[in-house]
Structures are given as C-alpha cells and as structure tokens.
Amino acid sequence: MNSPAISRACESCRLLKVRCRPRSGPGDAPRSCERCAASGKDCFYSAPRRTRKKRTDVRVRELEQEMASLTGLLKAQQQQQQVVQKDSSSPSDDAILVSSSHLPSQSSQHQSHTGPMGTTASTLSFNLNHYDPISLGLLTVEEASGLFQHYIDNLVPKRPFVVFAPGTNAEQVRKNQPTLFLAVLAAAAGTRNEALGMRLNEMIFSVYADQIMMQGEKSLELIKAILITTNWYCPPSSYEKLKFYQFVHIAATMCVDIGLGELVASSIEGTSQDDLLDGCRVMLACYICCSSISINFHRQNMFPFTNRIAGCLAALESSAARFPTDAAVVAGTRLQLIVDHESARPLGFRDSAVSVDLSKPEVQASLLGCSNKLRMWNMSIPTDTMSAPLLMQYFAMTCLANEVGLHFEYSPDDFKPPYVIHETTRVHAENSILSFTPNHLDCIINCVSAAQSSCDTFIAMSTEYIQCLPIATYARLGYALVVLVKVSVSTHSANGALKGIMPPETTRADQYLEQVVAKLSATGISGCRAAVKWLEVIESIADWFQLFLSSAADGVNGRVDVGILEPLKHLNLTIGTANDNRGNSSAYSVQPRQATSLSYPDKASEPQVTPTEMTYPNSTDLDHISLSPNTLSILAHDDLAEFVNLPITLDGVDFEMGAE
C-alpha cells in the first residue's frame, strides 16, 4: 500500500526556508529528505496544526461584552468621584487654598442647564472661591472692575469677537459667567502686569483642563472664553509649548458639537435677537481664527466656510441690532474669504509641499484675481471700521499672496512658523536665470511693499496701543520682518536671485528692525508679556542680520558662516534681564507691577487708520529692466511707483509687468 504523499517540508528545511525533497525508503516508507541525508541530520516532519478562526458574529459579541464591562467600570469610578467631591469642600480647605501658591483643584459638583439657544450653559460648575481672583485675594473688586472695563475700552476694538451689551458690569459677568470673567481678567491683566497676567492665565488653563478635558462640558461661555484666551494669548517660555493652535480648534469643535450653526440658522422660538447675533459673532470668529492660522502654518483648514457660516455672516451684516464693532468682524471675514477661497489651492496656501509654477496661466489668474479683490476690499472699508490690526491683516494677506515669488530660491517652509532665515542656497545652473521671470519680480515687489507697510503701521502705534494688540498682530509683524530680511539677503548675496536686480537698500530691513526693537522695548517696560517675548524674537532676527551684513561686507575671503536662524524658537527670555547688543534701543528691564498699580490707556490714544494703497520702495529709481542669462542691469527712473508697469527685456524678448 502506498504511503500518503508528504506535502510539508521537514523541520530542518522549514527553518532554513529551502525546498525539501523527500526520499522514498523500502516499501515506500518515508525517510530522510535529500538535504538531511546529505548533512547527516535527523529528518522529521511535524504534524500539521489546524487552527479554527472564530466566526465574525462570535468575535463581535465578545467585543460588545468587553465594552459593556468597561462602560460599567467607568460609571462606577465616576460615581465614586462625585461622592468624594461632595465631601471635599470645607471652609478650612478654602482658607488653605487662598494662602497656597499652587492652583487648587475643583471640588464641587458640575451642573448644567440648557440656555436660550439650546446650548449647554455652564453655571457655577466649581466652587467660585477656588478660581475667583477676587476671593483668592489676587485682585480687589475695584481692580477687577478696572480690568473688565480695560478689556471693553481697549481690547475689544482691536479684535471684537467677544463683546458685552452696554451697561454690563463686571459683577454681573462674575456671577453668571465665571469662566468668561476669568478669561477677560487674564487677557486684560496680561497687557499691563506680566506677573498677574501669567498667574491668571495659569488659572484659566486649569479651568479649561477640568471643564473640557475632565468633565466634557461644552457651552457658548466656554467658546467665548477660549476665543479671548487665544487672541490675547500669553506666550509660554518656549515655542514647543505654544497652544493657541489647539485652543482655537477646541473652540471651533465645540461650535460643531453644540450645533451652534444649526441653532443660529433655525432661529428657534424664545431666542432673543442679541443671543442670535452673539452666536453669529462666535461662529465668524472661529472661522477667521481657524482659517488664518491654517494659512499661516500651511495646513488644511479644519473649520471651512460653509452655508451655516455664510448665514451667520449675512445675519450679522444686515441686522439693525448689531453692535458698532460688528462691522470689523464682517470685514475681517470677507478679507479672510478672499485668500481662503480664491487662492488657497492654486497658490499653495494650505500645503507648502505643493509646487507653484508662476508660468502657468491658472496660477497667474488666481494671483491676479486675489490681488484685485484684496485691493478692492481695502478701498471699500470705512475709516471708522479699519483698525490698525485689521489693516496689518490686509498687508499680511497681500504679502502672503505674493510670497510665491520668493519660492524661486527659498523653500515655502521658510515662511511658516517658526520661520527659517539663512543665506540663499540656490543651486540652479548658471543659465537657469531664465526661470526667474518678470512674474517673480512683480510678486517680490508687491511682497516687499506690503511688508514695509505692515511695519510702518506698527511703528506708528503708541506703546499704550501696542500693549493691547492681539497676539496675531505681533505674529504678522514678525512675518513681515522675515520677508524683508530674506529679500535683503538675496540682494546682498553673490548668487542671490535679486543680486543686481533690486538694490540692497530697497528693503530697508535694518532700519525697520531697529525701529521695531525700540518700539517693543518701550512697550515691554510697562509689563506687557507679549511685547517682551516678541522683542526677544525680533532681536534674534536683528542680531543674525547684522552678522550677515558684516560678513557680506568683508567679501569672499572674509566671510563667516552665519548659520540658520529659527526666530520663534527664541522665546526663552529670562524676566528682569537686559540685552544691550545694539545700544540703548534694545536695552530693557521688565519689572512686573503689583496688582495695585494697574493703569489703563485712554481710548482716545487709538490711532486713526485710513485705508490706503501700499507704497512701493522709493530708495532707488528705475526706468527699464534688462535681463539676460549672464548679465542684469537696471536704469534710472523718476517714479518707482510705476515699477510694476516698466518694460522688461529678457534675453532680447520684451515683457510687460503688472498686466492687471
């Protein structure tokens, strides 16, 4: 009788992963395979192991049982925590908490009710004394009222996302919306008293951690509080600890979770007009913040413009009950829509890895359409609506739209936080100058003009006005200076794309750096933490640029490697120290004020901003640009403002710039 065929390899061949050739013995009995027989090894075959997989329905049933078990365990733990929380509050505990330097933990039971718009509105979900700066002795009632009024008078006009009805006082907000009250005080104190602002911000961060992360609360009050904390963000000690990107998206996600857009659109019965406009204002604020920050970081917008947001924009724009400051919210939304819809994809705003070719007609059409709409927006905004931060937002968007011209020799990643500044590293072949087109030059000129206008707007502000600026305005100032420095580096470098095309003094980068450092130094003395931290960032740029200019002036033989700078990573400033690398303009000594020495700027000190067109560089006059593969030349002209319309000859071929 024949033995069954062997379909498996022996253990030795299986381990070696080689083919097993069995040999037949007497009577067809299997014996050692050819390889084992040749090597003298014991040859044996293991019995096949058969495993039976569980059916899908059996596995699903087991997973459901495990989930039910874990859910029951979680509920039991939550019930136990609630029992402990009920018994943990006592007068002696409060007395200890007031004198403790550490932030207390919340200990009272959370309660919620449904507000007029159907959103979950937080009542006193924790013991007010635990996080109330007045009860803790950090502020008196008069000082808290002063900070609240300071927010209304000096902070709201610069970023009117969270406003209060006329006649609202601090005590009303403290009683009915304690989380929002703490966020207002933290933002207002951070503009005048660094030590107090940091302490209040630590407290509001702890409230967010408990209410949002631990308790899972969602409410319109929390969204408004987060918007305030985000826009007047307290800079941390290092770039890696920045949290404003997370905060603004937490607020946007909460809008979706509570169905704020649907509630505003449906206008449910019993909802007042003020509540509806409040919801519209919050939705537009979340869109502006999410869209602008995603463009600056070259990331996808996770809170895109939808029909719901469009309805909020229409309602806030047409309502007769809107606040005067709502015109700025509407204008900011429409400005953001221009770059968000028109140019986000063709110009690579959302992804720095996207290669943008200025020679493509669709890219040129997108750039032209975006530039024209930005210009029309600027001229359509009334003077009483156009604030300095809104004007700097316009210049930043204009600069961003034309930034593609600099991608010829700089990586797009250099222009997103934390930014990268270095010498030009263009490695194109010598005859590749043909790839540098008049379109690139047109974009660079517009970019430099917008960056200079942004710096001029900031320098014209008073120190009292700068103290109250939202953090985004500082970021736009830093972006403008980075652009000017990188263009200036290209004009100074021997292999720079702009060498011989744009005079080095056109950007005036060194002058702007010096003036901005002096302005931030004067502002930081008053206790504004944002000004102090951004002073360190701008000083790092100025130091690097001075080293580069000195190296470039020494010629090829005397050049030194100036290295690579990431400006936003220079946030680790020690309070109370002085940095006097460039004379008196950069010297400062920050002394945190006591809570009793708070003072506030006069509303009349706010500058009047008139919407104007950008001015082009005027340090050198041009008449004609002649480009060739090996030689570049510039001739004089009487009016540089007509630079974009100059005739250009590229290797014998005539071009027209500024076709728009």
XYZ file of C-alpha atoms in Angstrom:
660
model
C 0.000 0.000 0.000
C 1.394 3.384 -0.960
C 2.067 5.887 1.841
C 0.346 9.238 1.562
C 2.268 11.990 -0.209
C 4.065 14.399 2.071
C 3.011 17.990 1.385
C 5.029 19.632 4.154
C 8.716 20.333 4.487
C 10.706 18.747 7.277
C 11.531 20.921 10.292
C 15.147 21.461 9.219
C 14.242 22.638 5.711
C 11.354 24.714 7.048
C 13.660 26.601 9.399
C 16.183 27.158 6.598
C 13.352 28.194 4.250
C 14.616 25.899 1.469
C 12.868 23.359 -0.702
C 12.531 19.912 0.874
C 12.967 16.876 -1.413
C 11.773 13.702 0.405
C 13.270 10.309 -0.455
C 11.352 7.028 -0.516
C 12.582 4.075 1.531
C 11.779 0.379 1.294
C 8.048 -0.211 0.898
C 7.605 3.439 0.021
C 8.097 4.408 3.685
C 9.331 7.964 4.052
C 12.767 8.564 5.397
C 15.295 11.432 5.493
C 14.980 14.089 2.816
C 17.827 14.606 0.410
C 19.236 17.629 2.280
C 19.104 15.992 5.741
C 20.559 12.762 4.381
C 23.459 14.618 2.823
C 24.172 16.564 6.014
C 23.556 13.664 8.391
C 20.795 15.466 10.314
C 17.750 13.877 11.853
C 14.849 14.412 9.498
C 11.385 14.549 10.973
C 8.043 16.020 9.991
C 5.788 17.748 12.493
C 2.105 17.084 12.387
C 0.085 19.848 10.705
C -1.609 22.229 13.119
C -5.073 23.266 12.249
C -6.487 26.422 13.818
C -10.065 27.379 13.563
C -10.851 31.094 13.341
C -13.736 32.458 15.311
C -16.755 33.486 13.368
C -17.275 37.237 12.973
C -20.514 37.264 14.954
C -18.806 35.467 17.848
C -15.978 37.990 17.915
C -18.408 40.920 17.730
C -20.375 39.514 20.659
C -17.191 39.194 22.715
C -16.202 42.797 21.917
C -19.652 44.036 22.944
C -19.332 42.217 26.258
C -15.911 43.754 26.869
C -17.229 47.249 26.032
C -20.183 46.819 28.380
C -17.822 45.723 31.144
C -15.537 48.724 30.644
C -18.510 51.114 30.499
C -19.830 49.805 33.769
C -16.412 50.164 35.384
C -16.119 53.759 34.149
C -19.558 54.679 35.511
C -18.677 53.208 38.873
C -15.482 55.282 39.017
C -17.365 58.472 38.091
C -19.970 57.856 40.801
C -17.218 57.314 43.336
C -15.512 60.562 42.307
C -18.771 62.501 42.684
C -19.216 61.186 46.210
C -15.672 62.252 47.083
C -16.218 65.690 45.529
C -19.368 66.329 47.556
C -17.478 65.793 50.806
C -14.239 67.548 49.846
C -15.314 71.236 50.144
C -14.983 72.854 53.555
C -14.221 76.341 54.913
C -10.827 75.172 56.112
C -9.984 73.936 52.634
C -10.816 77.362 51.168
C -8.594 79.078 53.682
C -5.708 76.809 52.772
C -6.286 77.367 49.056
C -6.186 81.147 49.384
C -2.794 81.055 51.053
C -1.353 78.328 48.801
C 0.893 79.250 45.888
C -0.362 76.255 43.906
C -3.550 76.304 41.882
C -6.402 74.471 43.636
C -8.357 71.577 42.231
C -12.058 71.922 41.603
C -14.156 70.107 44.134
C -17.811 70.918 43.705
C -20.307 69.047 41.602
C -20.816 70.084 37.993
C -24.257 71.236 36.975
C -25.541 72.414 33.615
C -28.708 73.824 32.159
C -29.945 74.484 28.659
C -29.540 78.081 27.566
C -31.894 80.096 25.367
C -30.177 78.919 22.187
C -30.237 75.278 23.191
C -26.557 75.290 24.078
C -25.239 73.935 27.318
C -24.561 76.938 29.519
C -22.268 76.400 32.470
C -23.500 77.522 35.857
C -21.193 77.541 38.865
C -19.732 74.141 37.982
C -16.996 74.546 40.562
C -16.548 76.404 43.793
C -16.229 80.067 42.777
C -13.690 80.724 45.521
C -11.316 78.184 44.030
C -10.776 80.079 40.780
C -12.100 83.543 41.512
C -9.165 86.010 41.698
C -11.157 88.292 43.999
C -11.898 85.543 46.519
C -8.281 84.381 46.327
C -7.060 87.877 47.153
C -5.248 88.421 43.870
C -7.437 91.417 42.990
C -9.788 93.754 44.758
C -13.286 94.346 43.437
C -12.224 97.766 42.152
C -9.163 96.364 40.366
C -11.207 93.580 38.759
C -13.758 96.129 37.588
C -10.939 98.242 36.166
C -9.541 95.279 34.234
C -13.003 94.432 32.923
C -13.508 97.991 31.704
C -9.982 97.983 30.261
C -10.958 94.961 28.173
C -14.110 96.659 26.890
C -12.469 100.005 26.118
C -9.060 98.972 24.775
C -9.017 95.296 23.807
C -12.415 94.752 22.175
C -11.955 97.440 19.455
C -8.846 95.615 18.213
C -10.480 92.169 17.994
C -14.249 92.463 18.631
C -15.070 88.753 18.784
C -16.449 88.689 22.345
C -18.368 91.836 23.281
C -20.763 92.751 26.058
C -24.018 94.650 25.859
C -23.879 98.274 27.017
C -24.410 98.535 30.752
C -22.934 95.115 31.565
C -20.722 95.352 34.626
C -18.007 93.109 35.996
C -20.064 91.773 38.904
C -22.812 90.520 36.575
C -20.346 88.576 34.437
C -18.537 87.288 37.525
C -21.755 85.892 38.945
C -23.347 84.465 35.804
C -20.324 83.548 33.666
C -17.338 82.957 35.959
C -15.197 81.217 33.333
C -15.657 84.051 30.864
C -14.973 86.556 33.630
C -11.655 84.892 34.461
C -10.668 84.804 30.769
C -11.390 88.548 30.436
C -9.311 89.387 33.502
C -6.417 87.191 32.340
C -6.348 88.840 28.900
C -6.622 92.367 30.292
C -4.026 91.836 33.033
C -1.547 90.337 30.559
C -1.339 93.650 28.714
C -0.309 95.625 31.815
C 1.066 93.337 34.532
C 3.101 90.354 33.428
C 3.199 88.522 36.755
C -0.542 88.892 37.385
C -1.362 88.004 33.787
C 0.666 84.795 33.966
C -0.991 83.769 37.240
C -4.498 84.377 35.895
C -3.659 82.527 32.684
C -2.476 79.528 34.701
C -5.813 79.572 36.461
C -7.872 79.771 33.261
C -5.806 76.937 31.728
C -6.638 74.799 34.762
C -10.323 75.643 34.361
C -10.202 74.562 30.707
C -8.470 71.318 31.632
C -11.100 70.487 34.247
C -14.220 71.621 32.425
C -13.324 70.498 28.895
C -10.911 67.596 29.227
C -12.076 66.085 32.506
C -15.782 66.938 32.675
C -16.506 67.187 28.945
C -18.509 70.413 29.231
C -19.494 72.303 26.094
C -21.068 75.754 26.188
C -21.161 79.098 24.466
C -19.485 80.600 27.518
C -16.508 78.264 27.154
C -16.202 79.044 23.433
C -16.125 82.792 24.110
C -13.619 82.354 26.927
C -11.315 80.302 24.688
C -11.557 82.914 21.918
C -10.405 85.598 24.345
C -7.557 83.430 25.661
C -6.480 82.588 22.111
C -6.493 86.109 20.706
C -4.694 87.616 23.714
C -2.573 84.551 24.188
C 0.045 84.585 26.926
C 3.293 83.441 25.225
C 4.922 80.479 27.016
C 8.591 80.040 27.823
C 9.353 78.102 24.621
C 7.992 77.659 21.105
C 7.250 73.975 21.675
C 4.737 74.880 24.398
C 2.554 77.097 22.194
C -1.096 76.061 22.485
C -3.102 78.663 20.583
C -3.486 76.360 17.566
C -5.081 73.712 19.789
C -7.199 76.261 21.650
C -8.797 77.826 18.594
C -9.706 74.421 17.181
C -11.159 73.335 20.515
C -13.474 76.339 20.288
C -14.387 75.520 16.672
C -15.035 71.866 17.501
C -17.246 72.902 20.387
C -19.295 75.075 17.995
C -19.971 71.973 15.929
C -20.696 69.785 18.963
C -23.352 72.088 20.391
C -24.822 72.706 16.924
C -24.328 76.448 17.095
C -24.563 76.940 13.331
C -27.818 74.994 13.086
C -29.287 76.832 16.056
C -28.454 80.212 14.550
C -29.889 79.192 11.184
C -33.145 77.830 12.641
C -33.759 80.842 14.945
C -35.689 78.729 17.444
C -38.593 80.231 19.308
C -37.693 82.043 22.501
C -34.244 83.075 21.318
C -33.591 86.791 21.512
C -32.015 88.768 18.696
C -28.991 89.530 20.881
C -28.410 85.820 21.532
C -28.648 85.023 17.828
C -26.147 87.742 16.924
C -23.895 86.502 19.720
C -23.897 83.062 18.120
C -23.209 84.541 14.674
C -20.307 86.554 16.048
C -18.765 83.476 17.666
C -19.121 81.370 14.501
C -17.413 84.038 12.375
C -14.670 84.478 14.980
C -13.908 80.747 14.920
C -13.791 80.770 11.125
C -11.442 83.775 10.977
C -9.082 82.311 13.579
C -9.015 78.788 12.137
C -8.639 79.926 8.541
C -5.908 82.484 9.182
C -3.839 80.225 11.405
C -4.110 77.306 8.985
C -2.917 79.508 6.113
C -0.013 80.838 8.173
C 1.032 77.288 9.111
C 0.303 75.979 5.578
C -2.165 73.436 6.917
C -5.655 72.338 5.969
C -8.489 74.442 7.357
C -10.448 72.222 9.735
C -13.275 74.775 10.086
C -14.071 75.720 6.452
C -16.573 78.296 5.280
C -19.981 76.626 4.935
C -23.544 77.684 4.260
C -24.105 77.924 8.009
C -21.241 80.376 8.400
C -22.474 82.279 5.333
C -25.850 82.614 7.055
C -24.155 83.983 10.161
C -22.260 86.493 8.027
C -25.450 87.665 6.321
C -27.334 87.928 9.621
C -24.610 89.926 11.351
C -24.154 92.188 8.339
C -27.829 93.038 7.882
C -29.165 93.138 11.441
C -30.188 96.513 12.811
C -29.426 95.281 16.355
C -25.756 94.567 15.750
C -23.019 96.321 17.716
C -20.889 99.014 16.038
C -17.833 96.760 16.344
C -19.532 94.010 14.331
C -18.609 95.835 11.119
C -14.975 94.894 11.792
C -15.941 91.220 12.247
C -17.781 91.262 8.916
C -14.848 92.993 7.202
C -12.359 90.523 8.666
C -14.463 87.594 7.491
C -14.696 88.911 3.946
C -10.940 89.567 3.903
C -10.251 86.008 5.011
C -12.620 84.652 2.370
C -10.574 86.258 -0.419
C -7.428 84.272 0.312
C -9.311 81.231 1.576
C -11.457 80.647 -1.500
C -9.627 82.384 -4.331
C -6.043 81.302 -3.835
C -5.718 78.637 -1.156
C -5.214 75.754 -3.577
C -3.601 77.364 -6.700
C -1.057 79.359 -4.656
C -0.258 76.559 -2.197
C -1.527 78.295 0.943
C -2.699 75.031 2.509
C 0.278 72.838 1.692
C 3.868 74.069 1.477
C 4.803 70.863 -0.355
C 2.746 71.944 -3.384
C 4.953 73.295 -6.156
C 3.563 76.535 -7.598
C 4.637 77.440 -11.127
C 4.150 81.123 -11.896
C 4.351 80.413 -15.609
C 1.036 78.526 -15.546
C -1.961 80.606 -16.657
C -4.203 79.298 -13.872
C -1.684 80.378 -11.229
C -1.357 83.828 -12.778
C -5.143 84.133 -12.972
C -5.519 83.179 -9.304
C -2.835 85.646 -8.251
C -4.336 88.433 -10.330
C -7.857 87.775 -9.048
C -6.688 87.608 -5.436
C -4.666 90.840 -5.742
C -7.548 92.741 -7.344
C -10.054 91.585 -4.725
C -7.686 92.473 -1.898
C -7.238 95.950 -3.348
C -10.985 96.413 -3.747
C -11.573 95.223 -0.181
C -9.052 97.723 1.152
C -10.678 100.662 -0.596
C -14.203 99.638 0.447
C -13.629 99.631 4.222
C -14.749 102.827 6.001
C -12.244 104.687 8.126
C -14.120 104.047 11.376
C -14.055 100.289 10.679
C -10.438 99.925 9.595
C -8.409 99.422 12.764
C -4.628 99.071 12.773
C -4.745 95.279 13.440
C -7.230 94.831 10.592
C -5.005 96.863 8.266
C -1.984 94.737 9.225
C -4.074 91.650 8.481
C -4.687 93.047 4.997
C -0.969 93.670 4.450
C -0.164 90.158 5.699
C -2.662 88.610 3.278
C -1.238 90.671 0.405
C 2.284 89.626 1.303
C 1.203 86.005 1.610
C -0.466 86.050 -1.805
C 2.755 87.300 -3.432
C 5.119 85.171 -1.360
C 5.260 82.660 -4.209
C 7.736 84.944 -5.980
C 10.299 84.212 -3.260
C 9.930 80.451 -3.608
C 12.335 80.632 -6.557
C 15.244 80.480 -4.119
C 13.648 79.863 -0.710
C 11.646 76.895 0.458
C 7.965 77.600 1.218
C 8.579 76.053 4.648
C 10.872 79.001 5.475
C 7.825 81.291 5.625
C 5.758 79.370 8.161
C 6.338 79.296 11.937
C 8.859 79.054 13.456
C 10.262 80.588 10.223
C 13.747 79.924 8.865
C 16.313 82.570 7.940
C 19.545 81.617 6.189
C 21.786 82.639 3.348
C 20.465 81.904 -0.119
C 21.254 78.347 -1.147
C 20.140 78.430 -4.779
C 21.829 75.616 -6.675
C 20.428 76.201 -10.176
C 22.651 76.092 -13.210
C 24.057 79.403 -14.394
C 21.813 79.574 -17.428
C 18.710 78.888 -15.327
C 18.275 82.618 -14.759
C 15.630 82.302 -17.458
C 13.381 80.623 -14.880
C 13.356 83.854 -12.887
C 10.562 85.622 -14.718
C 9.023 89.105 -14.559
C 6.143 87.465 -12.671
C 8.555 86.556 -9.872
C 9.883 90.106 -9.740
C 6.370 91.568 -9.729
C 5.413 89.354 -6.784
C 8.562 90.236 -4.854
C 7.973 93.972 -5.282
C 4.390 93.640 -4.035
C 5.583 91.450 -1.176
C 8.229 93.963 -0.063
C 5.751 96.835 -0.304
C 3.168 95.011 1.829
C 5.768 94.023 4.424
C 7.048 97.603 4.672
C 3.507 98.961 5.011
C 2.833 96.485 7.806
C 5.956 97.612 9.670
C 5.081 101.282 9.127
C 1.610 100.690 10.586
C 3.085 99.079 13.689
C 5.762 101.717 14.210
C 3.116 104.463 14.044
C 1.265 102.983 17.050
C 1.741 104.307 20.560
C 3.149 101.990 23.224
C -0.216 102.060 25.036
C -1.931 100.881 21.864
C 0.641 98.127 21.251
C 0.093 96.744 24.751
C -3.494 95.847 23.853
C -2.821 94.215 20.490
C -3.933 90.610 19.912
C -1.135 88.086 19.539
C -1.879 87.631 15.814
C -0.762 91.210 15.132
C 2.659 90.520 16.646
C 2.908 87.387 14.509
C 2.117 89.360 11.348
C 4.787 91.882 12.251
C 7.323 89.080 12.651
C 6.307 87.588 9.309
C 6.777 90.957 7.566
C 10.276 91.346 9.014
C 11.224 87.813 7.968
C 10.168 88.613 4.398
C 12.181 91.839 4.324
C 15.284 90.129 5.702
C 15.094 87.254 3.212
C 14.687 89.640 0.280
C 17.588 91.718 1.557
C 19.753 88.593 1.883
C 19.022 87.779 -1.756
C 20.046 91.270 -2.872
C 23.336 91.084 -0.921
C 24.345 87.525 -1.800
C 26.595 86.916 -4.786
C 24.369 84.082 -6.013
C 21.087 85.663 -4.952
C 18.262 85.819 -7.470
C 17.840 89.559 -6.797
C 21.546 90.415 -6.955
C 21.841 93.218 -9.499
C 18.073 93.429 -9.987
C 16.922 95.107 -6.770
C 19.244 97.480 -4.895
C 20.126 96.157 -1.405
C 18.896 99.307 0.315
C 15.407 98.942 -1.168
C 14.037 96.802 1.654
C 15.403 98.999 4.478
C 15.287 95.844 6.611
C 17.947 97.087 9.056
C 16.043 100.329 9.668
C 12.759 98.556 10.282
C 14.390 96.089 12.673
C 15.935 98.910 14.670
C 12.658 100.845 14.918
C 10.592 97.791 15.843
C 13.090 96.772 18.538
C 12.939 100.275 20.023
C 9.122 100.254 19.995
C 8.870 96.811 21.614
C 11.490 97.740 24.210
C 9.439 100.754 25.287
C 6.275 98.651 25.378
C 7.830 95.765 27.313
C 8.834 98.017 30.191
C 5.172 98.526 31.079
C 4.687 94.816 31.797
C 3.198 93.549 28.512
C 4.377 89.936 28.224
C 3.573 89.637 24.510
C 5.792 92.628 23.735
C 8.606 91.222 25.893
C 8.546 87.823 24.233
C 8.309 89.201 20.703
C 11.136 91.606 21.489
C 13.352 88.581 22.035
C 12.239 87.141 18.691
C 12.860 90.352 16.742
C 16.210 90.897 18.459
C 17.348 87.450 17.347
C 16.479 88.397 13.741
C 18.311 91.728 14.059
C 21.412 90.074 15.529
C 21.534 87.492 12.742
C 21.024 90.133 10.054
C 23.779 92.365 11.417
C 26.156 89.404 11.431
C 25.184 88.602 7.848
C 25.725 92.205 6.684
C 29.136 92.312 8.357
C 30.088 89.026 6.728
C 28.872 90.165 3.308
C 30.829 93.428 3.605
C 34.063 91.514 4.286
C 33.942 89.919 0.842
C 34.505 86.319 -0.132
C 37.772 85.880 1.766
C 36.464 87.314 4.999
C 33.038 85.664 5.045
C 31.909 83.601 8.011
C 29.088 81.112 8.249
C 26.165 82.939 9.879
C 24.204 79.735 10.303
C 20.457 79.143 10.251
C 18.011 81.034 12.476
C 14.518 79.925 13.541
C 13.268 83.134 15.178
C 10.220 81.827 17.052
C 12.379 79.402 18.982
C 13.898 82.396 20.793
C 11.090 82.685 23.324
C 13.043 81.543 26.380
C 13.561 85.005 27.844
C 14.510 85.470 31.492
C 12.379 88.201 33.038
C 14.262 91.116 34.509
C 17.420 90.751 32.403
C 18.826 93.266 29.970
C 20.025 92.727 26.443
C 22.049 95.613 25.102
C 23.666 94.280 21.968
C 22.825 97.304 19.861
C 22.881 100.227 22.228
C 20.103 101.891 24.158
C 17.385 100.976 21.668
C 17.437 97.329 22.726
C 18.042 97.730 26.441
C 15.151 96.965 28.715
C 14.402 95.753 32.188
C 10.979 94.289 32.845
C 9.715 94.703 36.376
C 6.268 93.128 36.948
C 3.881 95.601 38.520
C 1.874 94.960 41.626
C -1.844 94.422 41.314
C -2.491 97.770 42.970
C -0.567 99.751 40.339
C -2.693 98.911 37.305
C -3.290 101.760 34.874
C -5.056 101.867 31.551
C -4.520 103.829 28.340
C -7.014 106.392 27.208
C -9.398 105.323 24.445
C -8.502 108.496 22.580
C -4.936 107.219 22.154
C -6.016 104.756 19.468
C -4.612 105.778 16.076
C -6.935 106.685 13.256
C -6.192 104.413 10.325
C -7.162 105.404 6.801
C -7.318 102.670 4.174
C -4.646 103.455 1.605
C -2.882 101.681 -1.182
C 0.553 100.266 -0.456
C 3.543 102.400 -1.365
C 6.323 100.839 -3.374
C 10.001 101.091 -2.376
C 11.323 104.555 -3.078
C 15.012 104.331 -2.225
C 16.097 103.856 -5.854
C 14.589 104.982 -9.137
C 14.215 102.658 -12.108
C 13.352 103.112 -15.760
C 13.983 99.819 -17.540
C 14.953 96.307 -16.568
C 17.101 94.277 -18.928
C 17.599 90.607 -18.128
C 19.885 88.171 -19.916
C 21.247 84.754 -18.995
C 24.540 86.241 -17.818
C 24.016 89.976 -17.282
C 21.405 92.005 -15.395
C 21.122 95.781 -15.402
C 18.829 98.480 -14.055
C 18.426 102.013 -15.405
C 17.161 105.046 -13.519
C 13.590 106.250 -13.490
C 11.770 109.147 -11.871
C 8.871 107.281 -10.278
C 9.405 103.882 -8.714
C 5.690 103.535 -8.052
C 5.416 102.701 -11.768
C 7.935 99.880 -11.373
C 5.314 97.207 -11.974
C 4.496 98.710 -15.379
C 8.071 99.048 -16.631
C 9.067 97.384 -19.893
C 11.270 94.362 -19.320
C 13.618 92.724 -21.800
C 14.572 89.135 -21.048
C 17.316 87.923 -23.382
C 16.006 90.078 -26.203
C 12.315 89.289 -25.615
C 10.062 92.097 -24.341
C 7.678 91.506 -21.411
C 5.048 93.645 -19.719
C 4.785 93.544 -15.932
C 1.687 94.447 -13.998
C -0.705 93.266 -16.678
C -3.545 93.888 -14.290
